[in-house]
Short mmCIF file of C-alpha atoms in Angstrom, two decimals:
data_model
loop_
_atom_site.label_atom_id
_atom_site.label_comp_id
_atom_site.label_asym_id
_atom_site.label_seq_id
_atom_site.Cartn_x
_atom_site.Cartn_y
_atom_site.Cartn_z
CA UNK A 6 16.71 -33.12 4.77
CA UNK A 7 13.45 -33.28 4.62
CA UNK A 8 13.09 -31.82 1.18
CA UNK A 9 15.01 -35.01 -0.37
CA UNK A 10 12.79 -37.64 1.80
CA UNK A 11 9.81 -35.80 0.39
CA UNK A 12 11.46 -35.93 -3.26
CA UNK A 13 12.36 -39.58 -3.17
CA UNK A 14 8.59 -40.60 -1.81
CA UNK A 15 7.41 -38.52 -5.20
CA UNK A 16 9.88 -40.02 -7.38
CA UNK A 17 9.08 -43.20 -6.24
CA UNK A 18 5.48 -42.74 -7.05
CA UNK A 19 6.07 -41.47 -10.56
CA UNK A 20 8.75 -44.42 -11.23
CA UNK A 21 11.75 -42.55 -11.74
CA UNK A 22 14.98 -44.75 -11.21
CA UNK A 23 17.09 -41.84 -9.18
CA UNK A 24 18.44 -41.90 -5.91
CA UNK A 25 17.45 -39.29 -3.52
CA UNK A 26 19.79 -36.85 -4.07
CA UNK A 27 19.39 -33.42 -4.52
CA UNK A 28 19.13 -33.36 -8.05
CA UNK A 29 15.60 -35.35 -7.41
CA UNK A 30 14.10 -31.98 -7.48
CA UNK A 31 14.23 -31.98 -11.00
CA UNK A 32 12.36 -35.01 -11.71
CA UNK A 33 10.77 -33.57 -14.77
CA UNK A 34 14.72 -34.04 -16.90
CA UNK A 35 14.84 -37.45 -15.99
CA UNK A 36 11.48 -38.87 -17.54
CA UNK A 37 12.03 -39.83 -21.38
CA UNK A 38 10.67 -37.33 -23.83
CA UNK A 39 9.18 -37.96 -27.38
CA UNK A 40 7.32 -41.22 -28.51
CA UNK A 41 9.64 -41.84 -31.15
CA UNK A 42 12.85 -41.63 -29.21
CA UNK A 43 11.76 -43.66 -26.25
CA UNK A 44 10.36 -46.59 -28.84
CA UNK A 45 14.38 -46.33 -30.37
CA UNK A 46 15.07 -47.19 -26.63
CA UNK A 47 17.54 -43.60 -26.86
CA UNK A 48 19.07 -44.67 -30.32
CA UNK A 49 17.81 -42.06 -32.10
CA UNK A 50 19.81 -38.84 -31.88
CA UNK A 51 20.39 -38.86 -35.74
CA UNK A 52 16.43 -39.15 -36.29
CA UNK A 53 14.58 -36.04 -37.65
CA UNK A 54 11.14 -36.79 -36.02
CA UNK A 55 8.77 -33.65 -36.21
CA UNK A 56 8.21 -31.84 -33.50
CA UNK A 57 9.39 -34.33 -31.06
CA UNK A 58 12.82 -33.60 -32.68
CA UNK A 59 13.16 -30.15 -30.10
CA UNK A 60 13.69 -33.13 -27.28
CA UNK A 61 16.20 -35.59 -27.89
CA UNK A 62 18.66 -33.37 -30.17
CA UNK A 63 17.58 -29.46 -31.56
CA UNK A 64 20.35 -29.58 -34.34
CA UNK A 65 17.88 -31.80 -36.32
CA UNK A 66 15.71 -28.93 -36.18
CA UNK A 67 17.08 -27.68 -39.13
CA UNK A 68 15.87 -30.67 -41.35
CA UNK A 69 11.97 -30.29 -40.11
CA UNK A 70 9.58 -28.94 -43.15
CA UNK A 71 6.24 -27.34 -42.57
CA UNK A 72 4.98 -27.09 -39.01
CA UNK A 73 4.54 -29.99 -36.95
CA UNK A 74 2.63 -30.63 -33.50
CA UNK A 75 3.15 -33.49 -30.92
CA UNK A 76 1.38 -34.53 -28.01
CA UNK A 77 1.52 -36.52 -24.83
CA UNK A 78 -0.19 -37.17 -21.06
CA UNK A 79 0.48 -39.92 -19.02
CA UNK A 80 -0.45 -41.07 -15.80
CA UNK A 81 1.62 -42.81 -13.08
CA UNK A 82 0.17 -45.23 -10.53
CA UNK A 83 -2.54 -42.98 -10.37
CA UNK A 84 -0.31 -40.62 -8.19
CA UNK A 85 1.57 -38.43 -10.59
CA UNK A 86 0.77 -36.85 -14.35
CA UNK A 87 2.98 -35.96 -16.82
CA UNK A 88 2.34 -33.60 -19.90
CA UNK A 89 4.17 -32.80 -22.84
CA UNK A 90 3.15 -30.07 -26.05
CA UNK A 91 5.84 -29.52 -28.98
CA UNK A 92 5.51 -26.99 -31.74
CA UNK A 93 7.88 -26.82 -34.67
CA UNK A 94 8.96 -25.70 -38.19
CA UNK A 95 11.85 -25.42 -39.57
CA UNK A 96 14.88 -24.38 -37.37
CA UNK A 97 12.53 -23.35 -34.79
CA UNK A 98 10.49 -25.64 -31.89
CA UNK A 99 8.87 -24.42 -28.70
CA UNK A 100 7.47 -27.01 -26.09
CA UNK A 101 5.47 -26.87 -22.89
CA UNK A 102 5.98 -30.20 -20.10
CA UNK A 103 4.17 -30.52 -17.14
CA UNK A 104 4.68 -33.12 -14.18
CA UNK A 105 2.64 -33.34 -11.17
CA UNK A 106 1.46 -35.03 -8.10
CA UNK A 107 -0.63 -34.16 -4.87
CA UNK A 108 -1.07 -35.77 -1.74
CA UNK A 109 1.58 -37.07 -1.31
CA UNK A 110 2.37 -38.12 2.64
CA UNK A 111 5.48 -36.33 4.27
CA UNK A 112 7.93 -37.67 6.80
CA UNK A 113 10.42 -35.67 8.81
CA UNK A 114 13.92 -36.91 9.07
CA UNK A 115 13.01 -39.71 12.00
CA UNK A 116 10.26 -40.86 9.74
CA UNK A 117 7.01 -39.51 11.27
CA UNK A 118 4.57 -38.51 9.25
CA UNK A 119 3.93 -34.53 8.64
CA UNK A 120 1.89 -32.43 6.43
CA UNK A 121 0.20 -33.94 2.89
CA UNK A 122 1.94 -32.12 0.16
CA UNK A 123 2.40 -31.65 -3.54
CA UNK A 124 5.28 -32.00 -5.97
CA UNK A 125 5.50 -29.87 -9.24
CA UNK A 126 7.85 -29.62 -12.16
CA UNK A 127 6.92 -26.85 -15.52
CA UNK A 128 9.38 -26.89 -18.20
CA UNK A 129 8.78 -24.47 -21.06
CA UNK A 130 11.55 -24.36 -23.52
CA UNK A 131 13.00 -22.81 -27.07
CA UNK A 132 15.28 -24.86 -29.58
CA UNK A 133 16.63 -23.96 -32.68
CA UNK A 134 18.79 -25.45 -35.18
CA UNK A 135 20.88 -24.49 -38.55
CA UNK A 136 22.88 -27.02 -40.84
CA UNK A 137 25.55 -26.06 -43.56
CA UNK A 138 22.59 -25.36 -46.61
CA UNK A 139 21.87 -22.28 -44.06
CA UNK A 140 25.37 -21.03 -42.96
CA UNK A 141 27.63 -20.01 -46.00
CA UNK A 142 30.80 -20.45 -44.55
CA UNK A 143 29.78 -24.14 -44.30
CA UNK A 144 28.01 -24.55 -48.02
CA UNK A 145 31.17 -26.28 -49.20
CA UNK A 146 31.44 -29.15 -46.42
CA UNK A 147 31.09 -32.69 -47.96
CA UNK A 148 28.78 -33.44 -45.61
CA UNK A 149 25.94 -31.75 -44.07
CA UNK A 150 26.28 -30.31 -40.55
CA UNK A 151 24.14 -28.79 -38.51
CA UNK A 152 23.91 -27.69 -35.04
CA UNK A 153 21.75 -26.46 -32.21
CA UNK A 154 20.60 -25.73 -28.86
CA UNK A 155 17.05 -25.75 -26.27
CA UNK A 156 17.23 -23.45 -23.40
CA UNK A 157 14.98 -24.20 -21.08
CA UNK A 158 13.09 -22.50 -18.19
CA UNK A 159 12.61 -25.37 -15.17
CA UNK A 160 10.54 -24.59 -12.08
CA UNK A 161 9.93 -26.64 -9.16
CA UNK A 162 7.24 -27.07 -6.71
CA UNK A 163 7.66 -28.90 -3.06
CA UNK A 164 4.67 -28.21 -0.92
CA UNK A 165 5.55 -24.58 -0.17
CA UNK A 166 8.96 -24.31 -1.31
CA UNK A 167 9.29 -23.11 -4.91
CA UNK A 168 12.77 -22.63 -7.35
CA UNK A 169 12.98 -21.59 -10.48
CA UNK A 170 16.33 -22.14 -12.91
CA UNK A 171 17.85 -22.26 -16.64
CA UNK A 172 19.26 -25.04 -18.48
CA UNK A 173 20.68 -25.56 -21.89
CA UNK A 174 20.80 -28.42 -24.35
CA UNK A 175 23.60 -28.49 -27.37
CA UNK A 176 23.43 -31.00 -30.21
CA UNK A 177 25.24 -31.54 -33.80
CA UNK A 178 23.93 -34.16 -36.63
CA UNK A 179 26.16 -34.66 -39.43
CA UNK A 180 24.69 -35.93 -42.50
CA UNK A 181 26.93 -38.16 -45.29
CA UNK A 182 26.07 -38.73 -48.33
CA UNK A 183 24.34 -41.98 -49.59
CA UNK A 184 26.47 -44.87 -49.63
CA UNK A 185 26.75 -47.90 -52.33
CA UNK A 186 28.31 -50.91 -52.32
CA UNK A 187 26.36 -53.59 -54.94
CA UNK A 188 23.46 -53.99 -54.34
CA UNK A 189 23.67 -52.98 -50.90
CA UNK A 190 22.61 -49.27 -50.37
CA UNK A 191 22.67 -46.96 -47.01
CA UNK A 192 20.55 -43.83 -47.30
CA UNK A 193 20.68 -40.82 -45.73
CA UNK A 194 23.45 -41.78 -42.86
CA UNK A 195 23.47 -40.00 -40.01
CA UNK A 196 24.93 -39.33 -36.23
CA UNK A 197 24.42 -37.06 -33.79
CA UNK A 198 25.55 -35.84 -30.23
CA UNK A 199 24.00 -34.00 -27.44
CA UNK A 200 24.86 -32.95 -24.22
CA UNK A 201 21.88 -31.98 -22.15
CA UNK A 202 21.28 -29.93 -19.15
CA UNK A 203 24.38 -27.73 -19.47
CA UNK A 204 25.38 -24.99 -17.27
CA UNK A 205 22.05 -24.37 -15.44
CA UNK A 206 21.05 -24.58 -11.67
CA UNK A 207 17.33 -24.63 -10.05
CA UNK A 208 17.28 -21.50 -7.05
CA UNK A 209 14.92 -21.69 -4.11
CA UNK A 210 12.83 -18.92 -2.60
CA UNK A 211 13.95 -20.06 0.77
CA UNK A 212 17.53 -19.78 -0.59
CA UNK A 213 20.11 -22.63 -1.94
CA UNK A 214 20.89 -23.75 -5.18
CA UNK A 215 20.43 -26.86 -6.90
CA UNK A 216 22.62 -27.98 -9.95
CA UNK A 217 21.35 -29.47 -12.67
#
């Protein structure tokens, strides 16, 4: 109990629209990642965006050339900080995210205040992606598919509690050819899926598991 009053106070601080549940401890999934896919307001699955690609789906991986670096820190009502660092090339990404806050006021389960404590989420993850131009039993496909996945390495911080935990992203972008009708032209359509935090749980030193 008092692990999720603590959690909610945090993720109140750093604005994060969950309830406090025990997934809260894992604040650090629910906050937005990459520039260009939060200014799409989410829309952007089928985008290849540089490095930033590695967040929002990994199968676009695959369409990256040269290397490519993004960056980004942001603060949150002065409380909380939030880090992200993306290196990619083609097929390959790596990325480092950080989220913190300290002194933050604790409260037992009647609501009186106890110890000052800090929160902490560290993400470090590995995507990779391939599309049909790379995979010869797929050369012949009309259109171009490709596919990947992030696994990710999530730790947690609450005062003195720590947890540690996997999770794993999957994504697909299938690329048609251009389409003509007139002189109306589409170029370079595109969708893609993901489904994110697969399959993983966060485990505490004191014990207990948390699902992602």
């Amino acid at each position: 109990m008092r692990r999720r009053i603590i959690t909610g106070i945090v993720l109140l601080v750093v604005g994060l629209a969950v309830s406090t549940s025990g997934q809260n401890a894992l604040g650090i999934l629910d906050i937005p990642q990459g520039v260009a896919q939060i200014g799409a307001g989410g829309a952007g699955l089928s985008v290849i965006s540089g490095a930033e690609t590695l967040y929002y789906n990994p199968s676009g991986l695959s369409g990256l050339t040269g290397i490519s670096f993004s960056s980004l820190f942001s603060t949150y009502m002065g409380q909380a900080s939030y880090s992200a660092f993306a290196l990619a090339m083609r097929s390959v990404a790596i990325g480092l995210q950080t989220l913190s806050s300290g002194g933050i006021q604790g409260y037992d389960g009647n609501g009186n205040p106890t110890e000052v404590l800090s929160f902490g989420n560290t993400l470090i993850s590995l995507g990779f992606g391939a599309d049909s131009s790379q995979l010869a039993f797929l050369s012949t496909l009309p259109v171009r598919l490709a596919i990947g996945a992030q696994i990710k390495l999530v730790s947690a911080r609450f005062g003195e509690e720590h947890g540690s935990g996997f999770a794993f992203d999957l994504g697909t972008r299938i690329a048609f050819p251009d389409i003509a009708l007139g002189s109306f032209a589409v170029t370079e359509p595109a969708v893609g899926v993901t489904a994110s935090n697969l399959f993983g749980s966060l485990s505490y030193d004191g014990g207990g598991d948390e699902a992602f």
